[in-house]
PDB file of C-alpha atoms in Angstrom:
ATOM      1  CA  MET A   1      53.414 -38.344 113.866  1.00  0.00           C
ATOM      2  CA  ILE A   2      54.861 -41.054 111.575  1.00  0.00           C
ATOM      3  CA  THR A   3      53.637 -43.968 109.528  1.00  0.00           C
ATOM      4  CA  LEU A   4      55.881 -46.987 109.055  1.00  0.00           C
ATOM      5  CA  GLU A   5      55.685 -49.231 106.023  1.00  0.00           C
ATOM      6  CA  LYS A   6      57.535 -52.525 105.432  1.00  0.00           C
ATOM      7  CA  ASP A   7      56.714 -55.132 102.787  1.00  0.00           C
ATOM      8  CA  GLY A   8      53.279 -53.613 102.210  1.00  0.00           C
ATOM      9  CA  GLN A   9      52.406 -53.637 105.896  1.00  0.00           C
ATOM     10  CA  VAL A  10      51.559 -50.127 107.152  1.00  0.00           C
ATOM     11  CA  LEU A  11      51.615 -49.382 110.874  1.00  0.00           C
ATOM     12  CA  ARG A  12      51.754 -46.344 113.114  1.00  0.00           C
ATOM     13  CA  LEU A  13      53.547 -46.040 116.443  1.00  0.00           C
ATOM     14  CA  GLU A  14      50.108 -45.816 118.052  1.00  0.00           C
ATOM     15  CA  ASP A  15      49.609 -49.439 116.990  1.00  0.00           C
ATOM     16  CA  PHE A  16      52.375 -50.293 119.476  1.00  0.00           C
ATOM     17  CA  SER A  17      50.762 -48.195 122.189  1.00  0.00           C
ATOM     18  CA  LEU A  18      53.314 -45.379 121.696  1.00  0.00           C
ATOM     19  CA  ARG A  19      52.561 -41.686 121.230  1.00  0.00           C
ATOM     20  CA  PRO A  20      55.441 -39.768 119.630  1.00  0.00           C
ATOM     21  CA  LEU A  21      56.389 -36.478 121.223  1.00  0.00           C
ATOM     22  CA  ARG A  22      56.759 -33.354 119.110  1.00  0.00           C
ATOM     23  CA  ASP A  23      60.378 -32.703 120.125  1.00  0.00           C
ATOM     24  CA  HIS A  24      62.086 -34.914 117.588  1.00  0.00           C
ATOM     25  CA  ASP A  25      65.172 -34.528 115.404  1.00  0.00           C
ATOM     26  CA  ARG A  26      64.472 -34.613 111.692  1.00  0.00           C
ATOM     27  CA  PRO A  27      67.625 -33.272 110.053  1.00  0.00           C
ATOM     28  CA  ARG A  28      67.551 -31.755 106.592  1.00  0.00           C
ATOM     29  CA  SER A  29      71.018 -33.124 105.757  1.00  0.00           C
ATOM     30  CA  GLY A  30      73.403 -35.645 107.158  1.00  0.00           C
ATOM     31  CA  SER A  31      76.658 -34.810 108.847  1.00  0.00           C
ATOM     32  CA  ILE A  32      79.035 -32.940 106.569  1.00  0.00           C
ATOM     33  CA  SER A  33      82.718 -33.718 106.515  1.00  0.00           C
ATOM     34  CA  HIS A  34      85.123 -31.494 104.659  1.00  0.00           C
ATOM     35  CA  LYS A  35      88.234 -32.805 103.012  1.00  0.00           C
ATOM     36  CA  SER A  36      91.115 -30.391 103.328  1.00  0.00           C
ATOM     37  CA  GLN A  37      94.880 -30.551 103.493  1.00  0.00           C
ATOM     38  CA  HIS A  38      97.287 -28.162 105.118  1.00  0.00           C
ATOM     39  CA  ILE A  39     100.308 -27.338 102.974  1.00  0.00           C
ATOM     40  CA  PRO A  40     103.301 -26.012 104.966  1.00  0.00           C
ATOM     41  CA  GLY A  41     104.118 -22.393 104.159  1.00  0.00           C
ATOM     42  CA  VAL A  42     100.614 -21.603 102.855  1.00  0.00           C
ATOM     43  CA  SER A  43      97.940 -19.834 104.873  1.00  0.00           C
ATOM     44  CA  GLY A  44      94.859 -21.957 105.538  1.00  0.00           C
ATOM     45  CA  ASP A  45      94.015 -25.354 104.091  1.00  0.00           C
ATOM     46  CA  TRP A  46      93.331 -26.522 100.565  1.00  0.00           C
ATOM     47  CA  TYR A  47      89.737 -27.587 100.104  1.00  0.00           C
ATOM     48  CA  PHE A  48      89.234 -30.927  98.331  1.00  0.00           C
ATOM     49  CA  GLY A  49      85.455 -31.204  98.523  1.00  0.00           C
ATOM     50  CA  SER A  50      83.087 -32.489 101.142  1.00  0.00           C
ATOM     51  CA  GLU A  51      80.879 -35.473 101.760  1.00  0.00           C
ATOM     52  CA  ILE A  52      77.389 -35.642 103.260  1.00  0.00           C
ATOM     53  CA  GLY A  53      76.924 -38.606 105.569  1.00  0.00           C
ATOM     54  CA  PRO A  54      73.777 -40.421 106.595  1.00  0.00           C
ATOM     55  CA  LYS A  55      70.937 -38.601 108.341  1.00  0.00           C
ATOM     56  CA  VAL A  56      69.959 -39.679 111.852  1.00  0.00           C
ATOM     57  CA  TYR A  57      66.337 -39.202 112.932  1.00  0.00           C
ATOM     58  CA  SER A  58      65.515 -39.522 116.628  1.00  0.00           C
ATOM     59  CA  LEU A  59      62.298 -39.199 118.575  1.00  0.00           C
ATOM     60  CA  GLN A  60      60.831 -39.960 121.953  1.00  0.00           C
ATOM     61  CA  ALA A  61      57.522 -41.691 122.431  1.00  0.00           C
ATOM     62  CA  ASN A  62      55.340 -41.884 125.518  1.00  0.00           C
ATOM     63  CA  VAL A  63      54.069 -45.289 126.562  1.00  0.00           C
ATOM     64  CA  LEU A  64      50.260 -45.490 126.493  1.00  0.00           C
ATOM     65  CA  GLU A  65      49.889 -49.070 127.757  1.00  0.00           C
ATOM     66  CA  ALA A  66      49.537 -49.335 131.543  1.00  0.00           C
ATOM     67  CA  ASP A  67      49.879 -53.128 131.737  1.00  0.00           C
ATOM     68  CA  PHE A  68      53.623 -53.946 131.794  1.00  0.00           C
ATOM     69  CA  GLU A  69      53.146 -57.455 130.325  1.00  0.00           C
ATOM     70  CA  LYS A  70      51.168 -56.101 127.377  1.00  0.00           C
ATOM     71  CA  PHE A  71      53.749 -53.368 126.932  1.00  0.00           C
ATOM     72  CA  ASN A  72      56.556 -55.931 126.732  1.00  0.00           C
ATOM     73  CA  GLY A  73      54.600 -57.867 124.090  1.00  0.00           C
ATOM     74  CA  LEU A  74      54.069 -54.667 122.074  1.00  0.00           C
ATOM     75  CA  MET A  75      57.806 -53.872 122.255  1.00  0.00           C
ATOM     76  CA  ASP A  76      58.579 -57.386 120.974  1.00  0.00           C
ATOM     77  CA  ASN A  77      56.136 -56.798 118.067  1.00  0.00           C
ATOM     78  CA  LEU A  78      57.791 -53.448 117.335  1.00  0.00           C
ATOM     79  CA  MET A  79      61.222 -55.017 117.256  1.00  0.00           C
ATOM     80  CA  SER A  80      60.100 -57.826 114.962  1.00  0.00           C
ATOM     81  CA  PHE A  81      58.592 -55.206 112.639  1.00  0.00           C
ATOM     82  CA  LEU A  82      61.815 -53.124 112.607  1.00  0.00           C
ATOM     83  CA  LEU A  83      64.056 -56.121 111.927  1.00  0.00           C
ATOM     84  CA  ASP A  84      64.228 -58.339 108.841  1.00  0.00           C
ATOM     85  CA  ALA A  85      64.178 -62.139 108.764  1.00  0.00           C
ATOM     86  CA  GLU A  86      67.935 -62.334 109.405  1.00  0.00           C
ATOM     87  CA  GLY A  87      67.731 -60.054 112.478  1.00  0.00           C
ATOM     88  CA  ASN A  88      69.202 -56.977 110.773  1.00  0.00           C
ATOM     89  CA  PRO A  89      67.514 -53.594 110.770  1.00  0.00           C
ATOM     90  CA  ALA A  90      64.949 -53.679 107.954  1.00  0.00           C
ATOM     91  CA  LEU A  91      64.480 -50.898 105.413  1.00  0.00           C
ATOM     92  CA  ILE A  92      61.361 -49.034 106.519  1.00  0.00           C
ATOM     93  CA  LYS A  93      59.507 -46.394 104.504  1.00  0.00           C
ATOM     94  CA  VAL A  94      58.639 -43.640 106.983  1.00  0.00           C
ATOM     95  CA  GLN A  95      55.991 -41.038 106.186  1.00  0.00           C
ATOM     96  CA  PHE A  96      55.856 -37.959 108.377  1.00  0.00           C
ATOM     97  CA  ASP A  97      52.403 -36.613 109.276  1.00  0.00           C
ATOM     98  CA  ASP A  98      53.389 -32.947 109.060  1.00  0.00           C
ATOM     99  CA  THR A  99      53.458 -33.302 105.266  1.00  0.00           C
ATOM    100  CA  ASN A 100      51.742 -35.759 103.002  1.00  0.00           C
ATOM    101  CA  LYS A 101      54.398 -35.262 100.330  1.00  0.00           C
ATOM    102  CA  ARG A 102      57.652 -36.508 101.882  1.00  0.00           C
ATOM    103  CA  PHE A 103      58.973 -39.844 103.070  1.00  0.00           C
ATOM    104  CA  ALA A 104      62.336 -41.390 103.836  1.00  0.00           C
ATOM    105  CA  TYR A 105      63.808 -44.896 103.813  1.00  0.00           C
ATOM    106  CA  LEU A 106      65.179 -45.535 107.296  1.00  0.00           C
ATOM    107  CA  ARG A 107      66.697 -48.322 109.348  1.00  0.00           C
ATOM    108  CA  LEU A 108      66.761 -48.717 113.109  1.00  0.00           C
ATOM    109  CA  ASN A 109      70.049 -47.132 114.316  1.00  0.00           C
ATOM    110  CA  SER A 110      70.264 -47.863 117.996  1.00  0.00           C
ATOM    111  CA  PRO A 111      68.791 -50.312 120.513  1.00  0.00           C
ATOM    112  CA  ILE A 112      65.346 -49.539 121.876  1.00  0.00           C
ATOM    113  CA  ILE A 113      65.741 -49.123 125.628  1.00  0.00           C
ATOM    114  CA  PRO A 114      62.455 -48.052 127.231  1.00  0.00           C
ATOM    115  CA  ASP A 115      62.801 -45.695 130.211  1.00  0.00           C
ATOM    116  CA  VAL A 116      60.240 -47.125 132.645  1.00  0.00           C
ATOM    117  CA  LYS A 117      61.789 -45.736 135.875  1.00  0.00           C
ATOM    118  CA  SER A 118      59.279 -42.938 136.196  1.00  0.00           C
ATOM    119  CA  ILE A 119      55.545 -42.508 135.731  1.00  0.00           C
ATOM    120  CA  LEU A 120      56.273 -40.803 132.367  1.00  0.00           C
ATOM    121  CA  GLU A 121      57.513 -43.898 130.606  1.00  0.00           C
ATOM    122  CA  LYS A 122      59.350 -43.067 127.363  1.00  0.00           C
ATOM    123  CA  VAL A 123      60.756 -45.073 124.509  1.00  0.00           C
ATOM    124  CA  PRO A 124      63.595 -43.458 122.531  1.00  0.00           C
ATOM    125  CA  LEU A 125      63.720 -44.350 118.841  1.00  0.00           C
ATOM    126  CA  GLU A 126      66.602 -43.558 116.512  1.00  0.00           C
ATOM    127  CA  PHE A 127      66.661 -44.241 112.788  1.00  0.00           C
ATOM    128  CA  VAL A 128      69.333 -43.706 110.139  1.00  0.00           C
ATOM    129  CA  ALA A 129      68.938 -42.919 106.445  1.00  0.00           C
ATOM    130  CA  TYR A 130      72.026 -44.045 104.578  1.00  0.00           C
ATOM    131  CA  ASP A 131      70.548 -42.503 101.446  1.00  0.00           C
ATOM    132  CA  PRO A 132      70.407 -38.897 102.733  1.00  0.00           C
ATOM    133  CA  HIS A 133      67.472 -37.798 100.544  1.00  0.00           C
ATOM    134  CA  GLU A 134      63.810 -37.498 101.377  1.00  0.00           C
ATOM    135  CA  TYR A 135      61.366 -38.272  98.634  1.00  0.00           C
ATOM    136  CA  ALA A 136      57.900 -37.267  97.498  1.00  0.00           C
ATOM    137  CA  GLU A 137      55.201 -39.126  95.668  1.00  0.00           C
ATOM    138  CA  SER A 138      55.122 -38.470  91.915  1.00  0.00           C
ATOM    139  CA  ASN A 139      52.035 -36.234  92.119  1.00  0.00           C
ATOM    140  CA  ALA A 140      53.096 -34.358  95.242  1.00  0.00           C
ATOM    141  CA  TYR A 141      54.490 -31.298  93.487  1.00  0.00           C
ATOM    142  CA  ASP A 142      51.419 -30.181  91.566  1.00  0.00           C
ATOM    143  CA  PRO A 143      48.317 -32.251  92.295  1.00  0.00           C
ATOM    144  CA  ALA A 144      46.461 -30.495  89.464  1.00  0.00           C
ATOM    145  CA  LYS A 145      49.022 -31.792  86.947  1.00  0.00           C
ATOM    146  CA  PRO A 146      50.501 -35.088  88.204  1.00  0.00           C
ATOM    147  CA  LEU A 147      53.943 -35.949  86.938  1.00  0.00           C
ATOM    148  CA  LYS A 148      54.253 -39.363  85.320  1.00  0.00           C
ATOM    149  CA  TYR A 149      57.353 -41.451  84.883  1.00  0.00           C
ATOM    150  CA  ASP A 150      56.948 -41.711  81.065  1.00  0.00           C
ATOM    151  CA  THR A 151      55.943 -38.138  80.229  1.00  0.00           C
ATOM    152  CA  GLY A 152      59.280 -37.610  78.523  1.00  0.00           C
ATOM    153  CA  ASN A 153      58.635 -40.491  76.117  1.00  0.00           C
ATOM    154  CA  PRO A 154      58.417 -38.826  72.703  1.00  0.00           C
ATOM    155  CA  TYR A 155      56.586 -41.832  71.262  1.00  0.00           C
ATOM    156  CA  GLY A 156      53.677 -41.718  73.720  1.00  0.00           C
ATOM    157  CA  SER A 157      53.850 -45.350  74.775  1.00  0.00           C
ATOM    158  CA  LYS A 158      55.653 -47.504  77.240  1.00  0.00           C
ATOM    159  CA  SER A 159      57.848 -49.046  74.546  1.00  0.00           C
ATOM    160  CA  TYR A 160      60.239 -47.382  72.184  1.00  0.00           C
ATOM    161  CA  PRO A 161      60.388 -48.330  68.530  1.00  0.00           C
ATOM    162  CA  ASN A 162      63.523 -49.918  67.158  1.00  0.00           C
ATOM    163  CA  THR A 163      64.548 -47.216  64.674  1.00  0.00           C
ATOM    164  CA  GLN A 164      67.933 -48.739  63.792  1.00  0.00           C
ATOM    165  CA  SER A 165      66.788 -52.316  63.122  1.00  0.00           C
ATOM    166  CA  PHE A 166      69.061 -53.375  65.949  1.00  0.00           C
ATOM    167  CA  LYS A 167      69.790 -57.102  66.431  1.00  0.00           C
ATOM    168  CA  TRP A 168      71.701 -58.824  69.210  1.00  0.00           C
ATOM    169  CA  ILE A 169      74.675 -60.406  67.448  1.00  0.00           C
ATOM    170  CA  TYR A 170      77.471 -60.671  69.962  1.00  0.00           C
ATOM    171  CA  SER A 171      77.419 -62.317  73.354  1.00  0.00           C
ATOM    172  CA  ARG A 172      78.741 -59.135  74.959  1.00  0.00           C
ATOM    173  CA  HIS A 173      76.548 -56.545  73.335  1.00  0.00           C
ATOM    174  CA  TYR A 174      75.714 -53.393  75.241  1.00  0.00           C
ATOM    175  CA  SER A 175      72.630 -51.216  75.092  1.00  0.00           C
ATOM    176  CA  GLY A 176      71.883 -47.933  76.792  1.00  0.00           C
ATOM    177  CA  LEU A 177      68.849 -46.440  78.503  1.00  0.00           C
ATOM    178  CA  GLU A 178      67.995 -42.799  78.971  1.00  0.00           C
ATOM    179  CA  ASN A 179      65.544 -41.509  81.562  1.00  0.00           C
ATOM    180  CA  TYR A 180      63.277 -38.938  79.858  1.00  0.00           C
ATOM    181  CA  SER A 181      61.254 -38.466  83.040  1.00  0.00           C
ATOM    182  CA  SER A 182      60.574 -35.067  84.493  1.00  0.00           C
ATOM    183  CA  LEU A 183      61.349 -36.679  87.879  1.00  0.00           C
ATOM    184  CA  ASN A 184      64.759 -37.393  89.229  1.00  0.00           C
ATOM    185  CA  ALA A 185      64.137 -41.117  89.542  1.00  0.00           C
ATOM    186  CA  ASP A 186      66.175 -44.227  88.966  1.00  0.00           C
ATOM    187  CA  ILE A 187      65.422 -46.470  86.027  1.00  0.00           C
ATOM    188  CA  LYS A 188      64.018 -49.807  87.146  1.00  0.00           C
ATOM    189  CA  ILE A 189      64.139 -52.661  84.645  1.00  0.00           C
TER     190      ILE A 189
END
């Protein structure tokens, strides 16, 4: 169902002897809070915009491992994968199998408490995306014509010519960058 990637290490839940169930929550937006103010003597409220909060993804996974000791070891491995070196939830790139075009950056949102009271042992997993967007690879929109990050460069190279003979003179000199990409992507320097 999902592929997890952290620091170049790619794993699936099946690697931890877990099989995700299909009944999972994968919201298309985070919680929406509206800002409004009631003004006495006026009908209704005045609307002052809204904010979209983080998205919370949750899923249940069945336990495939019958040996309880091995299962505990696998849960320890899963927790060490989902946490960073300081013990905080790590930023995980999660790719969903139902589409090869979208992924999200998620962090563990709640403790993992396996339900092993019955024969159908389940492990609930809940992740949060503080950046509420899902992303796609750069060639996901039209595989016949992949989009590149420098296609908007009018000079056809990865460097831009200095047309103004600019020289750094002052210690606090500012320069600007413009993203000519056809993708809505951040500029990384």
